[in-house]
Coordinates of C-alpha atoms and ligand atoms in Angstrom, one line a residue:
L1 CA 92.1 151.5 -66.2
A2 CA 91.2 149.0 -68.8
S3 CA 94.5 147.5 -68.9
E4 CA 94.7 147.1 -65.3
L5 CA 91.4 145.1 -65.4
A6 CA 92.8 143.2 -68.4
Y7 CA 95.6 142.2 -66.1
F8 CA 93.3 140.4 -63.8
L9 CA 91.4 138.4 -66.6
R10 CA 94.3 136.5 -67.9
G11 CA 97.0 134.2 -67.0
R12 CA 97.9 133.5 -63.4
A13 CA 95.7 136.4 -62.1
R14 CA 92.8 134.8 -63.8
Q15 CA 93.5 131.4 -62.0
N16 CA 93.6 133.5 -58.5
L17 CA 90.5 135.3 -59.4
K18 CA 88.9 131.7 -59.4
V19 CA 90.5 131.2 -55.9
L20 CA 88.8 134.3 -54.8
V21 CA 85.4 133.4 -55.9
L22 CA 85.5 130.1 -54.3
Y23 CA 86.7 131.6 -50.9
G24 CA 83.8 134.3 -51.2
I25 CA 81.4 131.4 -51.5
F26 CA 83.0 129.9 -48.6
L27 CA 82.5 132.8 -46.4
L28 CA 79.0 133.4 -47.5
T29 CA 78.2 129.6 -46.6
L30 CA 79.8 130.1 -43.3
I31 CA 77.8 133.3 -42.5
L32 CA 74.7 131.6 -43.6
A33 CA 75.3 128.6 -41.6
Y34 CA 76.4 130.6 -38.6
A35 CA 73.2 132.9 -38.8
T36 CA 70.8 129.6 -39.0
L37 CA 72.8 128.3 -35.8
F38 CA 72.3 131.7 -34.0
R39 CA 68.5 131.6 -34.4
F40 CA 68.3 128.2 -33.5
L41 CA 70.5 128.6 -30.1
M42 CA 68.5 131.8 -29.3
W43 CA 65.2 130.3 -29.6
N44 CA 66.2 127.0 -27.7
L45 CA 68.5 128.3 -25.1
E46 CA 66.8 131.6 -24.5
G47 CA 63.3 131.6 -26.0
R48 CA 64.1 134.7 -28.1
E49 CA 62.9 134.9 -31.8
Y50 CA 65.1 136.7 -34.2
S51 CA 64.6 137.1 -37.9
F52 CA 67.1 135.6 -40.4
I53 CA 68.3 139.3 -41.3
A54 CA 68.8 139.8 -37.8
G55 CA 70.9 136.6 -37.5
I56 CA 73.1 137.8 -40.6
Y57 CA 73.6 141.1 -39.0
W58 CA 74.6 139.7 -35.7
V59 CA 76.9 137.1 -37.5
I60 CA 78.6 139.9 -39.3
T61 CA 79.0 142.2 -36.4
V62 CA 80.8 139.6 -34.4
M63 CA 83.0 138.2 -37.1
T64 CA 84.3 141.7 -37.9
T65 CA 84.9 142.1 -34.1
L66 CA 82.7 145.2 -34.4
G67 CA 80.3 143.8 -31.6
F68 CA 77.6 146.5 -31.1
G69 CA 76.2 144.7 -28.1
D70 CA 72.7 145.3 -29.1
I71 CA 72.1 141.4 -29.4
T72 CA 73.8 139.3 -27.0
F73 CA 73.6 135.6 -25.5
Q74 CA 72.8 135.3 -22.0
S75 CA 73.9 131.7 -21.3
D76 CA 77.2 129.8 -21.3
P77 CA 76.6 127.8 -24.4
G78 CA 75.7 130.9 -26.0
Y79 CA 79.1 132.7 -25.0
I80 CA 80.9 129.8 -26.3
F81 CA 79.1 130.0 -29.6
A82 CA 79.7 133.8 -29.8
A83 CA 83.5 133.3 -29.0
I84 CA 83.7 130.7 -31.7
V85 CA 82.2 133.2 -34.0
T86 CA 84.5 135.8 -33.2
I87 CA 87.6 133.8 -33.6
S88 CA 86.6 132.4 -36.8
G89 CA 85.8 135.8 -38.1
M90 CA 89.3 136.9 -37.1
I91 CA 90.9 133.9 -38.9
F92 CA 88.9 134.0 -42.1
L93 CA 87.7 137.7 -42.4
L94 CA 90.4 139.5 -40.9
I95 CA 93.8 137.5 -41.5
I96 CA 93.3 135.2 -44.5
L97 CA 91.2 137.3 -46.7
P98 CA 93.8 140.3 -46.7
F99 CA 96.6 138.1 -46.7
G100 CA 95.3 136.1 -49.7
L101 CA 94.2 139.4 -51.6
I102 CA 97.8 140.7 -51.3
S103 CA 99.7 137.9 -51.9
L104 CA 97.6 136.6 -54.8
F105 CA 96.9 139.8 -56.2
L106 CA 98.5 143.0 -55.3
A107 CA 102.0 141.8 -54.9
P108 CA 102.4 139.9 -58.3
W109 CA 100.9 142.9 -60.0
I110 CA 103.2 145.4 -58.2
E111 CA 106.0 143.0 -59.0
Q112 CA 105.2 142.9 -62.8
R113 CA 104.8 146.8 -63.0
L114 CA 108.2 146.9 -61.1
R115 CA 109.8 144.2 -63.1
Y116 CA 108.6 145.3 -66.7
H117 CA 110.0 148.5 -68.2
P118 CA 109.0 149.1 -71.7
T119 CA 111.7 150.0 -73.9
Y120 CA 111.0 153.6 -75.5
E121 CA 113.7 153.7 -77.9
L122 CA 116.6 151.6 -79.4
P123 CA 120.3 152.2 -78.6
P124 CA 121.7 154.8 -81.1
Q125 CA 124.0 152.4 -82.9
T126 CA 121.1 150.2 -84.0
R127 CA 121.3 149.3 -87.7
G128 CA 119.8 147.1 -90.3
H129 CA 116.9 146.1 -88.1
I130 CA 113.5 145.4 -89.6
L131 CA 110.7 147.7 -87.7
I132 CA 107.2 146.0 -87.7
F133 CA 103.9 148.0 -87.0
G134 CA 101.0 145.7 -86.3
I135 CA 101.0 142.1 -85.0
D136 CA 98.7 139.6 -86.6
P137 CA 99.1 136.0 -87.8
I138 CA 100.8 137.2 -90.9
T139 CA 103.5 139.3 -89.2
R140 CA 104.0 136.5 -86.7
A141 CA 104.6 133.9 -89.4
F142 CA 106.9 136.5 -91.1
I143 CA 108.6 136.9 -87.4
Q144 CA 109.4 133.3 -87.5
K145 CA 111.2 133.4 -90.9
L146 CA 113.3 136.5 -89.6
K147 CA 114.1 134.5 -86.5
A148 CA 115.3 131.6 -88.7
R149 CA 117.4 133.9 -90.6
D150 CA 118.9 135.4 -87.4
L151 CA 117.7 138.8 -88.8
L152 CA 117.2 141.7 -86.2
F153 CA 113.5 142.8 -85.8
V154 CA 111.7 145.1 -83.4
V155 CA 107.7 145.1 -82.9
V156 CA 106.3 148.5 -82.3
T157 CA 103.2 148.9 -80.4
A158 CA 101.4 151.5 -78.5
N159 CA 99.2 149.2 -76.5
Y160 CA 101.0 148.6 -72.9
E161 CA 99.4 145.3 -72.4
Q162 CA 100.3 144.0 -75.7
A163 CA 104.0 145.3 -75.4
L164 CA 104.3 143.4 -72.1
H165 CA 102.7 140.4 -73.5
L166 CA 104.9 140.2 -76.6
E167 CA 108.0 140.9 -74.7
E168 CA 107.4 138.7 -71.6
Q169 CA 105.7 135.7 -73.1
E170 CA 106.8 135.7 -76.8
G171 CA 110.2 137.0 -76.4
F172 CA 110.2 139.5 -79.1
K173 CA 111.8 142.6 -78.9
V174 CA 109.2 145.2 -78.4
V175 CA 109.4 149.3 -78.5
Y176 CA 106.4 150.8 -76.8
G177 CA 105.3 153.9 -78.5
S178 CA 102.8 155.4 -81.1
A179 CA 103.9 154.7 -84.5
T180 CA 102.9 158.0 -86.0
D181 CA 104.9 160.2 -83.4
A182 CA 108.1 161.4 -85.0
R183 CA 109.9 161.4 -81.8
V184 CA 109.2 157.6 -81.2
L185 CA 110.3 157.1 -84.8
T186 CA 113.7 158.9 -84.3
G187 CA 114.1 156.8 -81.1
L188 CA 113.4 153.6 -83.2
R189 CA 116.5 154.7 -85.5
V190 CA 114.3 154.5 -88.6
A191 CA 116.7 156.2 -90.8
A192 CA 119.0 153.2 -90.1
A193 CA 116.3 150.4 -90.3
R194 CA 116.5 147.9 -93.3
Y195 CA 112.8 147.8 -93.8
V196 CA 109.6 149.1 -92.4
I197 CA 106.5 146.7 -92.6
A198 CA 103.3 148.6 -92.1
N199 CA 100.5 146.4 -91.1
L200 CA 98.0 148.5 -89.4
S201 CA 94.9 149.9 -90.8
D202 CA 95.0 151.7 -94.1
P203 CA 94.8 155.2 -92.5
E204 CA 97.5 154.4 -89.9
N205 CA 99.6 152.9 -92.5
T206 CA 99.3 156.1 -94.6
N207 CA 100.1 158.3 -91.7
I208 CA 103.1 156.0 -90.7
C209 CA 104.6 156.3 -94.3
L210 CA 103.9 160.3 -94.3
T211 CA 105.6 160.5 -90.9
I212 CA 108.4 158.3 -92.0
R213 CA 109.1 160.1 -95.3
S214 CA 109.4 163.3 -93.3
L215 CA 112.4 161.8 -91.6
C216 CA 114.0 159.5 -94.2
Q217 CA 114.0 157.3 -97.0
T218 CA 113.9 153.7 -95.5
P219 CA 111.7 151.5 -97.6
I220 CA 108.2 150.9 -96.3
V221 CA 106.2 147.8 -97.4
A222 CA 102.6 148.3 -96.3
L223 CA 99.7 145.5 -96.5
V224 CA 96.7 147.2 -97.7
D225 CA 93.2 146.1 -96.7
D226 CA 91.3 147.7 -99.5
P227 CA 93.2 147.6 -102.7
E228 CA 91.8 151.0 -103.8
H229 CA 93.8 152.6 -101.2
A230 CA 97.1 151.3 -102.8
D231 CA 97.6 154.3 -104.7
L232 CA 97.1 156.6 -101.7
L233 CA 99.8 154.6 -99.9
R234 CA 102.2 155.1 -102.4
L235 CA 101.7 158.6 -102.4
A236 CA 102.1 158.6 -98.9
G237 CA 105.6 157.2 -99.4
A238 CA 105.2 153.4 -99.2
H239 CA 108.0 151.6 -101.3
Q240 CA 105.8 148.4 -101.8
V241 CA 102.0 148.0 -101.2
I242 CA 100.9 144.5 -101.1
P243 CA 96.9 144.2 -101.8
L244 CA 97.0 140.9 -99.8
T245 CA 93.0 140.2 -99.9
R246 CA 93.4 140.8 -103.8
I247 CA 96.5 138.1 -104.0
L248 CA 94.5 135.7 -101.8
G249 CA 91.2 136.0 -103.6
R250 CA 93.1 135.3 -106.9
Y251 CA 95.0 132.4 -105.5
L252 CA 91.5 130.8 -104.4
A253 CA 90.1 131.5 -107.7
T254 CA 92.7 130.2 -109.6
R255 CA 92.8 127.1 -107.8
S256 CA 89.2 126.3 -107.8
T257 CA 88.6 126.2 -111.5
T258 CA 89.1 123.1 -113.8
R259 CA 89.7 125.4 -116.8
G260 CA 92.5 125.2 -119.2
A261 CA 96.0 126.2 -118.2
L262 CA 95.8 129.9 -119.0
A263 CA 93.2 130.2 -116.3
H264 CA 95.7 129.0 -113.6
V265 CA 98.5 131.7 -114.1
L266 CA 99.5 132.5 -110.7
D267 CA 102.4 134.9 -111.6
S268 CA 104.1 136.2 -114.5
F269 CA 107.7 137.5 -114.7
G270 CA 108.3 139.2 -117.9
S271 CA 107.3 136.6 -120.4
L272 CA 107.8 133.8 -117.9
Q273 CA 104.2 132.5 -116.8
I274 CA 103.9 130.4 -113.7
A275 CA 100.8 128.3 -113.7
E276 CA 99.4 125.5 -111.5
I277 CA 97.1 122.8 -113.0
P278 CA 95.0 120.3 -111.1
V279 CA 95.9 117.0 -112.4
H280 CA 92.2 115.7 -112.1
G281 CA 90.6 115.6 -115.5
T282 CA 93.6 115.6 -117.5
P283 CA 95.0 112.8 -119.7
F284 CA 98.1 112.6 -117.6
A285 CA 96.1 111.6 -114.4
G286 CA 97.8 108.6 -113.1
Q287 CA 100.8 108.8 -115.0
T288 CA 104.4 109.4 -114.3
L289 CA 106.1 112.5 -115.1
K290 CA 108.1 110.7 -117.7
E291 CA 105.1 109.0 -119.2
A292 CA 103.1 112.3 -119.5
Q293 CA 105.9 113.7 -121.8
I294 CA 104.6 117.4 -121.0
R295 CA 107.9 119.1 -122.1
Q296 CA 108.2 117.1 -125.2
K297 CA 104.3 117.9 -126.2
T298 CA 104.2 121.6 -125.0
G299 CA 107.7 122.9 -124.3
L300 CA 106.7 123.7 -120.5
S301 CA 108.8 122.8 -117.6
V302 CA 107.3 121.0 -114.7
I303 CA 108.7 123.0 -111.6
G304 CA 106.7 121.4 -108.9
L305 CA 104.0 119.3 -107.6
W306 CA 101.4 120.2 -104.7
E307 CA 100.0 117.0 -102.9
R308 CA 97.9 117.9 -99.8
G309 CA 99.6 120.9 -99.2
T310 CA 103.2 119.9 -99.5
F311 CA 105.4 121.2 -102.4
T312 CA 107.9 118.8 -103.9
I313 CA 110.3 119.3 -106.9
P314 CA 109.3 116.0 -109.0
S315 CA 111.5 113.8 -110.5
G316 CA 110.8 111.7 -113.8
D317 CA 109.2 108.9 -111.7
S318 CA 106.9 111.2 -109.6
L319 CA 103.4 110.0 -110.0
L320 CA 100.9 112.7 -111.2
G321 CA 97.9 111.7 -108.7
E322 CA 94.4 112.8 -109.1
H323 CA 94.6 115.1 -106.4
A324 CA 97.9 116.8 -107.3
L325 CA 98.6 120.1 -108.6
V326 CA 101.4 120.6 -111.0
M327 CA 103.3 123.8 -111.3
F328 CA 104.6 124.8 -114.9
A329 CA 106.9 127.5 -116.0
G330 CA 106.8 128.7 -119.7
T331 CA 105.4 131.2 -122.1
R332 CA 101.9 131.9 -122.7
A333 CA 102.3 130.0 -126.2
Q334 CA 103.4 127.1 -124.4
L335 CA 100.6 127.2 -121.9
S336 CA 98.2 127.3 -124.8
A337 CA 99.7 124.5 -126.4
L338 CA 99.0 122.4 -123.1
E339 CA 95.6 123.8 -123.0
K340 CA 95.0 122.1 -126.5
F341 CA 96.6 119.2 -125.0
T342 CA 94.4 118.7 -122.1
G343 CA 91.4 120.3 -123.6
E344 CA 89.6 123.3 -122.6
A345 CA 88.0 121.3 -119.8
A346 CA 84.4 121.7 -118.3
E347 CA 82.1 123.7 -120.0
D348 CA 79.6 123.5 -117.5
E349 CA 81.8 124.9 -114.9
L350 CA 80.4 126.6 -111.7
I351 CA 82.1 127.9 -108.5
F352 CA 80.5 128.2 -105.2
I353 CA 82.0 131.1 -103.1
L354 CA 81.2 130.7 -99.5
G355 CA 81.8 134.2 -97.9
H356 CA 81.6 137.3 -99.5
G357 CA 84.3 139.2 -97.4
R358 CA 87.1 141.3 -99.0
I359 CA 88.8 138.0 -100.1
G360 CA 85.7 136.3 -101.3
C361 CA 84.8 139.5 -103.5
A362 CA 88.4 139.6 -104.8
A363 CA 88.0 135.8 -105.8
A364 CA 84.7 136.7 -107.7
T365 CA 86.2 139.8 -109.4
F366 CA 88.7 137.4 -110.6
L367 CA 86.4 134.7 -111.9
D368 CA 84.4 137.6 -113.3
R369 CA 87.2 138.5 -115.8
R370 CA 87.9 134.9 -117.2
P371 CA 84.6 134.7 -117.2
I372 CA 84.0 131.6 -115.1
P373 CA 80.4 131.5 -113.7
Y374 CA 79.9 131.6 -110.0
I375 CA 77.5 131.9 -106.9
L376 CA 78.2 134.0 -103.9
V377 CA 76.6 133.2 -100.6
D378 CA 76.8 135.1 -97.5
H379 CA 74.6 135.8 -94.6
H380 CA 75.0 139.6 -95.0
E381 CA 74.8 142.1 -97.9
S382 CA 78.2 143.4 -98.1
P383 CA 78.7 147.0 -97.0
T384 CA 81.4 147.9 -99.5
C385 CA 80.4 146.0 -102.6
Q386 CA 77.5 146.9 -104.9
E387 CA 78.8 144.7 -108.0
H388 CA 78.2 141.3 -107.1
V389 CA 74.8 139.3 -106.8
V390 CA 74.6 137.3 -103.6
V391 CA 72.5 134.5 -102.3
L392 CA 71.8 135.6 -98.7
G393 CA 71.7 132.8 -96.0
D394 CA 73.7 131.2 -93.5
A395 CA 76.1 128.7 -95.5
T396 CA 76.1 126.4 -92.5
G397 CA 72.6 126.3 -92.5
R398 CA 71.0 122.8 -93.3
H399 CA 69.5 123.5 -96.7
T400 CA 71.1 126.8 -97.7
L401 CA 73.8 125.2 -100.0
K402 CA 71.3 122.5 -101.4
K403 CA 69.0 125.3 -102.1
A404 CA 71.6 127.3 -103.8
G405 CA 72.3 124.4 -106.2
I406 CA 75.5 123.0 -104.9
D407 CA 75.0 119.5 -106.8
R408 CA 75.7 121.7 -110.1
A409 CA 78.7 123.3 -108.7
S410 CA 82.3 122.2 -110.0
G411 CA 84.2 124.0 -107.3
V412 CA 83.7 125.7 -104.0
I413 CA 85.9 128.4 -102.5
V414 CA 85.4 128.3 -98.8
T415 CA 86.4 131.7 -97.5
T416 CA 84.7 132.9 -94.3
N417 CA 86.8 134.7 -91.7
D418 CA 86.3 132.2 -89.1
D419 CA 88.3 128.8 -89.5
S420 CA 85.8 126.6 -87.7
T421 CA 83.1 127.8 -89.9
N422 CA 85.6 127.0 -93.0
I423 CA 86.3 123.3 -91.5
F424 CA 82.5 122.8 -91.3
L425 CA 81.9 123.9 -94.6
T426 CA 84.5 122.1 -96.3
L427 CA 83.1 118.9 -94.4
T428 CA 79.8 119.6 -95.7
S429 CA 80.6 120.3 -99.4
R430 CA 82.7 117.3 -99.4
H431 CA 79.6 115.3 -97.9
L432 CA 77.2 116.7 -100.3
H433 CA 79.5 116.4 -103.2
P434 CA 82.4 113.9 -103.1
H435 CA 83.9 115.1 -106.5
I436 CA 83.8 118.8 -106.2
R437 CA 86.9 120.8 -106.1
I438 CA 87.3 122.5 -102.7
V439 CA 89.7 125.3 -102.0
A440 CA 89.8 126.6 -98.6
R441 CA 91.1 129.8 -96.7
A442 CA 93.1 129.0 -93.4
N443 CA 93.0 132.2 -91.2
N444 CA 95.3 130.6 -88.9
E445 CA 98.4 128.3 -89.6
E446 CA 97.4 125.8 -87.1
N447 CA 94.0 124.8 -89.2
V448 CA 95.8 124.0 -92.4
E449 CA 95.8 120.2 -91.4
Q450 CA 92.3 120.1 -90.4
L451 CA 91.1 121.7 -93.5
Y452 CA 92.8 119.1 -95.6
T453 CA 91.4 116.4 -93.2
A454 CA 88.1 117.9 -93.9
G455 CA 88.5 117.1 -97.3
A456 CA 89.8 120.4 -99.0
D457 CA 91.9 119.8 -102.0
F458 CA 93.8 123.0 -101.6
V459 CA 94.1 125.3 -98.7
V460 CA 95.6 128.7 -99.0
S461 CA 97.0 130.1 -95.7
N462 CA 96.5 133.7 -95.3
A463 CA 99.5 133.9 -93.0
S464 CA 101.9 132.0 -94.8
V465 CA 101.3 133.7 -98.2
G466 CA 101.3 137.0 -96.5
A467 CA 104.7 136.2 -94.7
N468 CA 106.4 134.6 -97.9
I469 CA 105.7 137.7 -99.9
L470 CA 107.0 139.9 -97.2
M471 CA 110.1 137.8 -97.0
N472 CA 110.5 137.6 -100.7
L473 CA 110.4 141.5 -100.7
L474 CA 112.9 141.5 -98.3
E475 CA 115.3 139.4 -100.1
H476 CA 114.6 141.1 -103.4
K477 CA 113.3 137.9 -105.0
A478 CA 112.6 138.4 -108.8
S479 CA 108.8 137.1 -108.1
A480 CA 107.6 138.3 -104.9
F481 CA 104.1 136.9 -105.4
L482 CA 105.1 133.1 -105.6
A483 CA 104.0 132.2 -102.2
E484 CA 104.4 129.1 -100.1
G485 CA 107.9 129.0 -99.9
V486 CA 108.7 128.6 -103.6
A487 CA 110.3 131.6 -105.5
V488 CA 112.0 132.5 -108.5
F489 CA 115.6 133.9 -108.0
R490 CA 118.5 134.9 -110.3
R491 CA 122.1 133.9 -110.1
P492 CA 125.0 134.4 -112.5
L493 CA 125.9 131.2 -114.2
P494 CA 128.5 129.2 -111.8
A495 CA 131.9 128.9 -113.6
A496 CA 131.8 125.3 -112.8
L497 CA 128.8 124.9 -115.2
A498 CA 130.0 126.9 -118.2
G499 CA 129.9 124.8 -121.4
K500 CA 127.7 122.2 -120.0
T501 CA 124.3 121.5 -121.2
I502 CA 121.4 121.8 -118.6
E503 CA 121.3 118.0 -118.5
Q504 CA 124.7 117.6 -117.7
S505 CA 124.8 120.2 -115.1
R506 CA 122.6 117.9 -113.1
L507 CA 121.3 121.0 -111.4
R508 CA 118.0 119.8 -110.3
P509 CA 119.1 116.5 -108.9
L510 CA 122.1 118.0 -106.9
T511 CA 120.1 121.3 -105.7
G512 CA 116.7 120.5 -106.2
C513 CA 116.2 123.9 -108.0
S514 CA 114.9 124.2 -111.6
I515 CA 115.9 126.4 -114.3
V516 CA 113.1 128.3 -115.4
A517 CA 114.7 130.9 -117.9
L518 CA 118.2 132.0 -119.2
D519 CA 119.3 135.7 -119.7
P520 CA 121.9 135.2 -122.4
P521 CA 125.2 137.1 -122.1
D522 CA 124.7 139.2 -125.1
G523 CA 121.5 140.9 -124.0
S524 CA 119.2 139.1 -126.4
E525 CA 116.0 137.8 -125.5
T526 CA 115.3 135.9 -122.4
L527 CA 115.0 132.2 -123.2
V528 CA 111.9 130.8 -121.3
S529 CA 111.9 127.2 -120.2
P530 CA 115.1 126.0 -122.0
P531 CA 115.2 122.6 -123.3
P532 CA 117.6 120.2 -121.2
E533 CA 120.0 120.0 -124.2
T534 CA 120.6 123.8 -124.2
R535 CA 124.1 124.7 -123.7
L536 CA 125.2 127.1 -121.0
V537 CA 127.6 129.6 -121.8
S538 CA 129.4 131.8 -119.3
G539 CA 128.1 135.1 -118.6
T540 CA 124.3 133.8 -118.7
T541 CA 122.1 134.6 -115.9
L542 CA 120.0 131.7 -114.6
L543 CA 116.6 132.2 -113.5
L544 CA 115.7 129.5 -111.2
I545 CA 113.0 128.4 -108.9
G546 CA 113.0 126.4 -105.6
G547 CA 112.2 126.7 -101.9
P548 CA 114.5 128.2 -99.4
E549 CA 116.6 125.2 -98.8
Q550 CA 117.1 124.5 -102.5
E551 CA 118.3 128.0 -102.9
A552 CA 120.7 127.7 -99.9
L553 CA 121.9 124.4 -101.5
F554 CA 122.5 126.3 -104.7
D555 CA 124.5 128.9 -102.7
Q556 CA 126.5 126.3 -100.8
I557 CA 127.6 124.3 -103.8
Y558 CA 128.2 127.0 -106.3
G559 CA 128.6 130.2 -104.1
Ligands
ADP601 P1 87.8 139.0 -95.2 O1 87.2 140.5 -95.5 O2 89.0 138.9 -94.6 O3 87.3 137.9 -96.2 P2 85.4 139.2 -93.7 O4 85.1 139.0 -92.3 O5 85.2 140.3 -94.4 O6 86.9 138.6 -94.0 O7 84.7 138.2 -94.7 C1 84.0 136.9 -94.0 C2 82.5 137.0 -94.7 O8 82.1 135.5 -94.4 C3 81.6 137.8 -94.0 O9 81.1 138.8 -95.2 C4 80.5 137.1 -93.3 O10 79.3 137.7 -93.5 C5 80.8 135.9 -94.1 N1 80.4 134.6 -93.3 C6 80.9 134.1 -92.1 N2 80.3 133.1 -91.7 C7 79.1 132.6 -92.8 C8 78.2 131.8 -92.8 N3 78.1 130.8 -91.7 N4 77.6 131.9 -93.7 C9 77.5 132.7 -94.7 N5 78.5 133.7 -94.9 C10 79.2 133.8 -93.8
ZN602 ZN1 81.9 141.9 -104.1

């Protein structure tokens, strides 16, 4: 019944409901007007007095052509009035109303029911498809990527309305059924599927894993809400478990600090570390990459530049602006060399974390480990976390942030679950403190731009981080957690490049990919961040970094 009701509350039906309400108001006005006129005529023509209720009663019995005949006019003008009321009753009440109800509501509804046949199973020969349980901004962003790559995906839902909506309005391939029903799973040809993405609640995901494992060995990627449930999900048979809240918390935390390079490691891959450092406050602010001489001084490779949320692969002439973030690849030793060179910045660092949900909590835990001091603000005590001290108060309130001491802060992490609040908090923090470092979380992709406009230095989008991780796992990328469209990938050295040095290979100008490490053919240790004069010997495996287009370009040129 709820789903039938929901039908009338959205889309066209909702519009029609408005028409119905307006029509109802019109009928009511008509009845009241007739009743008033009835009393006036009765009194003036026939000298009889009736109450207003009697008037309404008379109008309704006449309009519905019921006509009890207990109250009747005795004069010609009275008969004419009664006839008019009867005829208008027939038109407005007995013809237009039922006609409207049927054509505006019943017919479209029946038509939709007849037209939409949910799919209960996939054709037996279906192969290599990706099954997605649970639709949210993350899986939606992931689906965009799947579509761009022409991969076959199927969304599974046990909600009829959602199935109808996803299939009819969004054009997804949908199967209607319960994810934990073995018969449904068999009908989904789960054994022949390429991947299963489990994105429901932790208990439901666990249940899906167990049910699928009783049928086949198809790899399952599960997104876990509570990182403590990760082991349980693995035990239940998940192939990979993504603790997304923890990853997002870490991304927010590393990008909020102004500490030295080692505090900024985003990912590591063996001995290869990937770190991002804000240019602000470093000696190379305002210099070009060539002038900064980072490689000569530290051995690190600069592999990317973030400016207002756009990632570019820099050239020698790229300017390291105050607000940019530089992405490095190298060893820990090289990163500490950079730290010596830039100085172990800001001793008086203090970070404000606005919102102590799961992601805010993960960011705090990450800062605890550095340790970097922080202040958490939330209007509720956390139901799950007893570890952190929280300043209670509405962060959007006029004095909360000032009172909590935001003037002393060096950075703010804005991480509530509501984007309007996040935009508001970003604006307020920027207003109170023009030089503070603001890192904001976007729950919906559409709000990334607004958050930058509001003054954020860096925006972490839940959906794009989640979708990139899923895509990287699917494509077996070396480093799954390098989000936002940049990934590390391996390729054997193309024959055309054997014997050349890295500089002569012109790999970066041609493809945009950077070589971040080399695996020598003799099996000796990985060479991290090799200098440009390194000679590439055949049999070497390259570890490259780049976005999807750069990767495609590499394969196109050398594939
Ligand atoms: P997640 O777990 O994804 O981080 P939550 O909904 O659990 O998302 O976290 C959002 C947190 O932000 C909640 O703890 C909520 O109380 C807090 N929050 C939301 N709006 C405000 C506000 N105006 N001031 C302070 N805290 C807020
Ligand atoms: Zn906490």
